[in-house]
Amino acid sequence: MASPTGTSDAPFGRALTAMVTPFTSDGAVDYEGVQRIAAYLVDEQRNDGLVVSGTTGESPTTSDEEKDRILRAVVEAVGDRATVVAGAGTNDTRHSVELARAAERAGAHGLLVVTPYYNKPPQEGLVRHFTAVADATGLPVMLYDIPGRAATPITTESLFRLAEHPRITAVKDAKGDLFAGSQVMAGTDLVFYSGDDLLNLPWLSVGAVGYVSVVGHVVGPDLVAMCDMYRTGDVAGALETHRRLLPVVSAIMTRTQGAIMVKAALTLVGQDGGYVRPPLVDATREQIAALREDLITGGLKLVD
């Protein structure tokens, strides 16, 4: 299925949020909540793309059947007006291929494939893993480079090799090496998306086309405005927005696991993000109190 918001220079759109998965108090997936949040993120938070079943979506603790139902629910809710990217990466190549094929059948517009985690494959193993997943479907692939979680970075040399694959088109970078990313962008056709809300503006400054955000759950319009200002030459305006959002980014992304805090933030702005699933734990009262103050400082309007 063709992406409704992708362009030749930004194949997955520009403003993407890595969407939470809402769970009920007894740990079940709230599929109505999935559709409600997807619509909110697109219609109110101005995202032109959603990443489904990423880490923020708590993919390590959802089954393949749940992933399929979550993806189908999102495609049904917003697939005609936003790019829906399915998380299909695991540390097992065969399993990743199965998830990729299931995502294609469910109507995803693209795939997010994370570096295999924990088993620490060599670079040749990474290249073969990503190639196998890209070969498995007709969908475009966004590689997810996040050594802080996966333990292994994708080297510049490996990215040059992977860029030769016709369906590997983008990188979500949470490695934070702007120089290495600049080298890859200068020498290949791969497009980069910031995968770290702390570095959204710096990544734009070296050529990234957009971002895959977590804080986009609650400050989506601000991030879109920042990106638009930078791209049209209003660097001072983009910098002002970047600095105003620092308390929000710090509160959600630096104090505990991001899914925990962004679900709490959704509640504070009047949206039901649901519960987290173990081994995650819901935010404490103290964390929520500090979060409230930082969201207000960042300019958000909260519910009582």
mmCIF file of C-alpha atoms in Angstrom:
data_model
loop_
_atom_site.group_PDB
_atom_site.id
_atom_site.type_symbol
_atom_site.label_atom_id
_atom_site.label_comp_id
_atom_site.label_asym_id
_atom_site.label_seq_id
_atom_site.Cartn_x
_atom_site.Cartn_y
_atom_site.Cartn_z
ATOM 1 C CA MET A 1 0.000 0.000 0.000
ATOM 2 C CA ALA A 2 1.384 3.415 -0.962
ATOM 3 C CA SER A 3 2.116 5.905 1.788
ATOM 4 C CA PRO A 4 -0.443 8.737 1.839
ATOM 5 C CA THR A 5 2.041 11.289 3.225
ATOM 6 C CA GLY A 6 5.436 10.156 1.964
ATOM 7 C CA THR A 7 7.370 12.142 -0.614
ATOM 8 C CA SER A 8 10.467 11.429 -2.649
ATOM 9 C CA ASP A 9 12.660 13.212 -0.108
ATOM 10 C CA ALA A 10 10.737 12.080 3.003
ATOM 11 C CA PRO A 11 9.360 8.616 2.203
ATOM 12 C CA PHE A 12 7.696 8.086 5.584
ATOM 13 C CA GLY A 13 6.472 11.651 6.052
ATOM 14 C CA ARG A 14 8.221 14.177 8.278
ATOM 15 C CA ALA A 15 6.398 14.274 11.607
ATOM 16 C CA LEU A 16 6.127 10.786 13.071
ATOM 17 C CA THR A 17 5.321 9.663 16.589
ATOM 18 C CA ALA A 18 6.246 6.283 18.036
ATOM 19 C CA MET A 19 2.775 5.462 19.340
ATOM 20 C CA VAL A 20 1.987 4.002 22.750
ATOM 21 C CA THR A 21 -0.117 0.874 23.114
ATOM 22 C CA PRO A 22 -2.898 1.414 25.676
ATOM 23 C CA PHE A 23 -3.517 -1.471 28.065
ATOM 24 C CA THR A 24 -6.439 -1.965 30.427
ATOM 25 C CA SER A 25 -5.937 -2.343 34.171
ATOM 26 C CA ASP A 26 -5.865 -6.134 33.776
ATOM 27 C CA GLY A 27 -3.177 -5.987 31.078
ATOM 28 C CA ALA A 28 -5.245 -6.505 27.921
ATOM 29 C CA VAL A 29 -4.747 -4.377 24.807
ATOM 30 C CA ASP A 30 -7.432 -1.705 24.524
ATOM 31 C CA TYR A 31 -8.065 -1.826 20.772
ATOM 32 C CA GLU A 32 -10.672 0.935 20.848
ATOM 33 C CA GLY A 33 -8.112 3.000 22.714
ATOM 34 C CA VAL A 34 -5.553 2.193 20.009
ATOM 35 C CA GLN A 35 -7.805 3.720 17.373
ATOM 36 C CA ARG A 36 -8.683 6.694 19.538
ATOM 37 C CA ILE A 37 -5.034 7.530 20.207
ATOM 38 C CA ALA A 38 -4.091 7.060 16.540
ATOM 39 C CA ALA A 39 -6.779 9.520 15.456
ATOM 40 C CA TYR A 40 -5.764 11.989 18.172
ATOM 41 C CA LEU A 41 -2.119 11.845 17.096
ATOM 42 C CA VAL A 42 -2.971 12.521 13.465
ATOM 43 C CA ASP A 43 -5.919 14.899 13.754
ATOM 44 C CA GLU A 44 -4.930 16.915 16.830
ATOM 45 C CA GLN A 45 -1.169 16.449 17.154
ATOM 46 C CA ARG A 46 -0.532 16.906 13.419
ATOM 47 C CA ASN A 47 1.550 13.800 12.901
ATOM 48 C CA ASP A 48 1.713 12.656 9.281
ATOM 49 C CA GLY A 49 3.081 9.257 10.306
ATOM 50 C CA LEU A 50 2.843 6.773 13.164
ATOM 51 C CA VAL A 51 5.234 4.032 14.200
ATOM 52 C CA VAL A 52 3.261 1.116 15.633
ATOM 53 C CA SER A 53 4.743 -1.570 17.900
ATOM 54 C CA GLY A 54 8.024 0.134 18.539
ATOM 55 C CA THR A 55 9.640 0.257 21.971
ATOM 56 C CA THR A 56 7.282 3.034 23.054
ATOM 57 C CA GLY A 57 4.455 0.742 21.974
ATOM 58 C CA GLU A 58 5.860 -1.862 24.389
ATOM 59 C CA SER A 59 6.490 -4.335 21.584
ATOM 60 C CA PRO A 60 8.706 -6.605 23.713
ATOM 61 C CA THR A 61 5.612 -7.602 25.708
ATOM 62 C CA THR A 62 2.982 -7.873 22.980
ATOM 63 C CA SER A 63 2.357 -11.124 21.125
ATOM 64 C CA ASP A 64 2.482 -11.462 17.346
ATOM 65 C CA GLU A 65 -1.310 -11.727 17.300
ATOM 66 C CA GLU A 66 -1.639 -8.540 19.345
ATOM 67 C CA LYS A 67 0.823 -6.732 17.077
ATOM 68 C CA ASP A 68 -1.257 -7.734 14.061
ATOM 69 C CA ARG A 69 -4.516 -6.536 15.622
ATOM 70 C CA ILE A 70 -2.935 -3.276 16.818
ATOM 71 C CA LEU A 71 -1.559 -2.561 13.343
ATOM 72 C CA ARG A 72 -4.856 -3.345 11.635
ATOM 73 C CA ALA A 73 -6.677 -1.077 14.092
ATOM 74 C CA VAL A 74 -4.318 1.823 13.332
ATOM 75 C CA VAL A 75 -4.505 1.297 9.567
ATOM 76 C CA GLU A 76 -8.303 1.297 9.773
ATOM 77 C CA ALA A 77 -8.343 4.459 11.872
ATOM 78 C CA VAL A 78 -5.794 6.652 10.057
ATOM 79 C CA GLY A 79 -4.217 4.703 7.209
ATOM 80 C CA ASP A 80 -5.771 6.935 4.579
ATOM 81 C CA ARG A 81 -4.180 10.106 5.959
ATOM 82 C CA ALA A 82 -0.972 9.081 7.712
ATOM 83 C CA THR A 83 1.939 6.790 6.965
ATOM 84 C CA VAL A 84 1.684 3.720 9.195
ATOM 85 C CA VAL A 85 5.066 2.157 9.911
ATOM 86 C CA ALA A 86 5.085 -1.249 11.581
ATOM 87 C CA GLY A 87 7.799 -2.250 13.993
ATOM 88 C CA ALA A 88 9.048 -5.594 12.703
ATOM 89 C CA GLY A 89 12.487 -5.868 14.269
ATOM 90 C CA THR A 90 13.565 -8.569 16.703
ATOM 91 C CA ASN A 91 16.864 -10.276 17.492
ATOM 92 C CA ASP A 92 15.774 -13.313 15.434
ATOM 93 C CA THR A 93 15.997 -12.873 11.658
ATOM 94 C CA ARG A 94 13.362 -15.510 10.896
ATOM 95 C CA HIS A 95 10.920 -13.958 13.351
ATOM 96 C CA SER A 96 11.556 -10.483 11.924
ATOM 97 C CA VAL A 97 10.826 -11.781 8.416
ATOM 98 C CA GLU A 98 7.545 -13.269 9.655
ATOM 99 C CA LEU A 99 6.541 -9.993 11.324
ATOM 100 C CA ALA A 100 7.436 -8.039 8.178
ATOM 101 C CA ARG A 101 5.262 -10.240 5.992
ATOM 102 C CA ALA A 102 2.393 -10.042 8.487
ATOM 103 C CA ALA A 103 2.688 -6.249 8.536
ATOM 104 C CA GLU A 104 2.494 -6.104 4.756
ATOM 105 C CA ARG A 105 -0.649 -8.246 4.799
ATOM 106 C CA ALA A 106 -2.169 -5.980 7.463
ATOM 107 C CA GLY A 107 -1.745 -2.876 5.294
ATOM 108 C CA ALA A 108 1.361 -1.179 6.699
ATOM 109 C CA HIS A 109 3.013 1.428 4.498
ATOM 110 C CA GLY A 110 6.519 0.692 5.748
ATOM 111 C CA LEU A 111 8.655 -1.186 8.250
ATOM 112 C CA LEU A 112 10.833 -0.103 11.159
ATOM 113 C CA VAL A 113 13.556 -2.697 11.745
ATOM 114 C CA VAL A 114 15.683 -2.313 14.850
ATOM 115 C CA THR A 115 19.228 -3.576 15.243
ATOM 116 C CA PRO A 116 19.124 -7.096 16.720
ATOM 117 C CA TYR A 117 19.509 -6.687 20.464
ATOM 118 C CA TYR A 118 21.232 -8.680 23.202
ATOM 119 C CA ASN A 119 22.912 -11.282 20.959
ATOM 120 C CA LYS A 120 25.354 -8.616 19.623
ATOM 121 C CA PRO A 121 25.874 -9.859 16.042
ATOM 122 C CA PRO A 122 28.907 -8.693 14.044
ATOM 123 C CA GLN A 123 28.408 -6.167 11.285
ATOM 124 C CA GLU A 124 28.167 -8.873 8.623
ATOM 125 C CA GLY A 125 25.318 -10.397 10.629
ATOM 126 C CA LEU A 126 23.561 -7.018 10.774
ATOM 127 C CA VAL A 127 23.836 -6.557 7.017
ATOM 128 C CA ARG A 128 22.454 -10.024 6.351
ATOM 129 C CA HIS A 129 19.660 -9.550 8.911
ATOM 130 C CA PHE A 130 18.448 -6.240 7.487
ATOM 131 C CA THR A 131 18.785 -7.518 3.932
ATOM 132 C CA ALA A 132 16.700 -10.596 4.692
ATOM 133 C CA VAL A 133 13.899 -8.480 6.149
ATOM 134 C CA ALA A 134 14.018 -6.020 3.243
ATOM 135 C CA ASP A 135 13.918 -8.919 0.773
ATOM 136 C CA ALA A 136 10.833 -10.409 2.455
ATOM 137 C CA THR A 137 8.279 -7.778 1.375
ATOM 138 C CA GLY A 138 7.727 -4.943 -1.067
ATOM 139 C CA LEU A 139 7.613 -2.360 1.731
ATOM 140 C CA PRO A 140 10.190 0.389 2.284
ATOM 141 C CA VAL A 141 12.380 -0.127 5.345
ATOM 142 C CA MET A 142 13.555 2.326 7.973
ATOM 143 C CA LEU A 143 16.555 0.976 9.884
ATOM 144 C CA TYR A 144 16.586 1.757 13.611
ATOM 145 C CA ASP A 145 20.088 2.414 14.935
ATOM 146 C CA ILE A 146 19.923 2.498 18.741
ATOM 147 C CA PRO A 147 23.045 1.035 20.372
ATOM 148 C CA GLY A 148 21.903 2.228 23.794
ATOM 149 C CA ARG A 149 19.257 -0.512 23.722
ATOM 150 C CA ALA A 150 20.630 -2.932 21.137
ATOM 151 C CA ALA A 151 24.268 -2.798 22.330
ATOM 152 C CA THR A 152 25.554 -2.830 18.728
ATOM 153 C CA PRO A 153 25.708 0.233 16.448
ATOM 154 C CA ILE A 154 25.281 0.047 12.695
ATOM 155 C CA THR A 155 28.628 1.263 11.404
ATOM 156 C CA THR A 156 28.990 3.792 8.628
ATOM 157 C CA GLU A 157 30.459 1.104 6.390
ATOM 158 C CA SER A 158 27.450 -1.162 6.985
ATOM 159 C CA LEU A 159 25.020 1.657 6.228
ATOM 160 C CA PHE A 160 26.797 2.300 2.926
ATOM 161 C CA ARG A 161 26.312 -1.365 2.042
ATOM 162 C CA LEU A 162 22.682 -1.425 3.150
ATOM 163 C CA ALA A 163 21.933 1.740 1.167
ATOM 164 C CA GLU A 164 22.406 -0.300 -2.005
ATOM 165 C CA HIS A 165 19.198 -2.222 -1.274
ATOM 166 C CA PRO A 166 16.304 -0.637 -3.198
ATOM 167 C CA ARG A 167 13.862 -0.928 -0.278
ATOM 168 C CA ILE A 168 16.158 0.226 2.539
ATOM 169 C CA THR A 169 15.444 3.916 2.287
ATOM 170 C CA ALA A 170 15.831 5.520 5.715
ATOM 171 C CA VAL A 171 17.469 5.458 9.129
ATOM 172 C CA LYS A 172 15.906 6.320 12.462
ATOM 173 C CA ASP A 173 18.963 7.432 14.370
ATOM 174 C CA ALA A 174 19.152 7.161 18.143
ATOM 175 C CA LYS A 175 22.921 6.787 18.099
ATOM 176 C CA GLY A 176 23.506 10.514 18.239
ATOM 177 C CA ASP A 177 26.594 10.599 16.026
ATOM 178 C CA LEU A 178 25.786 13.570 13.811
ATOM 179 C CA PHE A 179 29.121 13.377 12.015
ATOM 180 C CA ALA A 180 28.675 9.727 11.044
ATOM 181 C CA GLY A 181 25.103 10.437 9.970
ATOM 182 C CA SER A 182 26.321 13.355 7.889
ATOM 183 C CA GLN A 183 28.810 11.087 6.134
ATOM 184 C CA VAL A 184 26.089 8.565 5.311
ATOM 185 C CA MET A 185 23.710 11.246 4.021
ATOM 186 C CA ALA A 186 26.466 12.787 1.918
ATOM 187 C CA GLY A 187 27.476 9.476 0.375
ATOM 188 C CA THR A 188 24.178 7.606 -0.061
ATOM 189 C CA ASP A 189 20.492 8.146 -0.792
ATOM 190 C CA LEU A 190 19.466 7.129 2.742
ATOM 191 C CA VAL A 191 17.317 9.713 4.496
ATOM 192 C CA PHE A 192 17.649 10.249 8.228
ATOM 193 C CA TYR A 193 15.016 10.747 10.893
ATOM 194 C CA SER A 194 15.895 11.878 14.384
ATOM 195 C CA GLY A 195 15.094 9.059 16.775
ATOM 196 C CA ASP A 196 15.993 11.040 19.886
ATOM 197 C CA ASP A 197 13.808 13.955 20.978
ATOM 198 C CA LEU A 198 16.811 15.565 22.660
ATOM 199 C CA LEU A 199 18.407 16.000 19.210
ATOM 200 C CA ASN A 200 15.508 16.760 16.854
ATOM 201 C CA LEU A 201 16.750 20.223 15.903
ATOM 202 C CA PRO A 202 20.447 19.275 15.686
ATOM 203 C CA TRP A 203 19.544 16.427 13.332
ATOM 204 C CA LEU A 204 17.562 18.803 11.115
ATOM 205 C CA SER A 205 20.617 21.056 10.965
ATOM 206 C CA VAL A 206 22.748 18.350 9.350
ATOM 207 C CA GLY A 207 20.152 17.146 6.877
ATOM 208 C CA ALA A 208 17.572 14.922 8.576
ATOM 209 C CA VAL A 209 14.163 15.128 6.904
ATOM 210 C CA GLY A 210 12.086 14.729 10.066
ATOM 211 C CA TYR A 211 11.786 12.840 13.305
ATOM 212 C CA VAL A 212 10.239 9.838 15.025
ATOM 213 C CA SER A 213 9.220 11.328 18.339
ATOM 214 C CA VAL A 214 7.878 10.253 21.704
ATOM 215 C CA VAL A 215 7.000 13.730 22.973
ATOM 216 C CA GLY A 216 5.004 14.149 19.755
ATOM 217 C CA HIS A 217 2.161 12.569 21.730
ATOM 218 C CA VAL A 218 1.634 15.909 23.479
ATOM 219 C CA VAL A 219 3.614 18.610 21.598
ATOM 220 C CA GLY A 220 3.096 17.469 18.019
ATOM 221 C CA PRO A 221 2.069 20.877 16.652
ATOM 222 C CA ASP A 222 5.143 22.481 18.214
ATOM 223 C CA LEU A 223 7.452 19.930 16.632
ATOM 224 C CA VAL A 224 5.798 20.403 13.235
ATOM 225 C CA ALA A 225 6.188 24.170 13.578
ATOM 226 C CA MET A 226 9.842 23.808 14.583
ATOM 227 C CA CYS A 227 10.551 21.610 11.579
ATOM 228 C CA ASP A 228 8.697 23.944 9.224
ATOM 229 C CA MET A 229 10.489 27.020 10.583
ATOM 230 C CA TYR A 230 13.892 25.424 10.168
ATOM 231 C CA ARG A 231 13.147 24.229 6.638
ATOM 232 C CA THR A 232 11.941 27.700 5.576
ATOM 233 C CA GLY A 233 14.969 29.483 7.039
ATOM 234 C CA ASP A 234 13.552 30.719 10.340
ATOM 235 C CA VAL A 235 16.370 29.223 12.377
ATOM 236 C CA ALA A 236 15.833 31.614 15.290
ATOM 237 C CA GLY A 237 12.176 30.601 15.555
ATOM 238 C CA ALA A 238 13.073 26.915 15.426
ATOM 239 C CA LEU A 239 15.655 27.420 18.154
ATOM 240 C CA GLU A 240 13.158 29.258 20.349
ATOM 241 C CA THR A 241 10.711 26.362 20.050
ATOM 242 C CA HIS A 242 13.461 23.821 20.710
ATOM 243 C CA ARG A 243 14.427 25.628 23.913
ATOM 244 C CA ARG A 244 10.830 26.080 25.093
ATOM 245 C CA LEU A 245 10.241 22.342 24.768
ATOM 246 C CA LEU A 246 13.345 21.360 26.748
ATOM 247 C CA PRO A 247 11.415 20.849 30.033
ATOM 248 C CA VAL A 248 8.887 18.622 28.252
ATOM 249 C CA VAL A 249 11.584 16.521 26.615
ATOM 250 C CA SER A 250 13.524 16.241 29.856
ATOM 251 C CA ALA A 251 10.458 15.223 31.847
ATOM 252 C CA ILE A 252 9.334 12.511 29.433
ATOM 253 C CA MET A 253 12.627 11.188 28.105
ATOM 254 C CA THR A 254 15.239 11.415 30.882
ATOM 255 C CA ARG A 255 13.676 10.451 34.228
ATOM 256 C CA THR A 256 12.452 6.939 33.620
ATOM 257 C CA GLN A 257 11.311 4.796 30.699
ATOM 258 C CA GLY A 258 9.678 6.913 27.986
ATOM 259 C CA ALA A 259 6.479 4.879 27.609
ATOM 260 C CA ILE A 260 5.805 5.270 31.325
ATOM 261 C CA MET A 261 6.102 9.038 31.302
ATOM 262 C CA VAL A 262 4.360 9.702 28.006
ATOM 263 C CA LYS A 263 1.322 7.722 29.138
ATOM 264 C CA ALA A 264 1.259 9.865 32.265
ATOM 265 C CA ALA A 265 1.592 12.970 30.093
ATOM 266 C CA LEU A 266 -1.338 11.867 27.944
ATOM 267 C CA THR A 267 -3.486 11.610 31.058
ATOM 268 C CA LEU A 268 -2.473 15.112 32.127
ATOM 269 C CA VAL A 269 -3.576 16.579 28.778
ATOM 270 C CA GLY A 270 -6.915 14.776 28.903
ATOM 271 C CA GLN A 271 -6.161 11.674 26.829
ATOM 272 C CA ASP A 272 -6.361 8.109 28.101
ATOM 273 C CA GLY A 273 -3.036 6.473 27.333
ATOM 274 C CA GLY A 274 -3.899 3.418 29.388
ATOM 275 C CA TYR A 275 -1.696 1.431 31.697
ATOM 276 C CA VAL A 276 1.744 -0.026 31.006
ATOM 277 C CA ARG A 277 2.391 -3.764 30.920
ATOM 278 C CA PRO A 278 4.946 -5.449 33.235
ATOM 279 C CA PRO A 279 7.877 -5.349 33.620
ATOM 280 C CA LEU A 280 7.170 -1.620 33.222
ATOM 281 C CA VAL A 281 5.395 0.106 36.089
ATOM 282 C CA ASP A 282 3.133 3.135 35.998
ATOM 283 C CA ALA A 283 4.488 6.536 36.989
ATOM 284 C CA THR A 284 4.583 7.361 40.682
ATOM 285 C CA ARG A 285 2.775 10.305 42.249
ATOM 286 C CA GLU A 286 6.088 12.078 42.674
ATOM 287 C CA GLN A 287 6.992 11.553 39.024
ATOM 288 C CA ILE A 288 3.586 12.782 37.903
ATOM 289 C CA ALA A 289 3.841 15.899 40.077
ATOM 290 C CA ALA A 290 7.221 16.788 38.583
ATOM 291 C CA LEU A 291 5.928 15.992 35.098
ATOM 292 C CA ARG A 292 2.971 18.310 35.600
ATOM 293 C CA GLU A 293 5.230 21.237 36.463
ATOM 294 C CA ASP A 294 7.499 20.651 33.489
ATOM 295 C CA LEU A 295 4.614 20.344 31.036
ATOM 296 C CA ILE A 296 3.199 23.643 32.281
ATOM 297 C CA THR A 297 6.637 25.265 31.935
ATOM 298 C CA GLY A 298 6.744 23.980 28.367
ATOM 299 C CA GLY A 299 3.457 25.723 27.589
ATOM 300 C CA LEU A 300 0.987 22.817 27.693
ATOM 301 C CA LYS A 301 -2.567 23.214 28.906
ATOM 302 C CA LEU A 302 -3.424 20.458 31.355
ATOM 303 C CA VAL A 303 -6.694 19.126 32.638
ATOM 304 C CA ASP A 304 -7.507 19.297 36.329
#
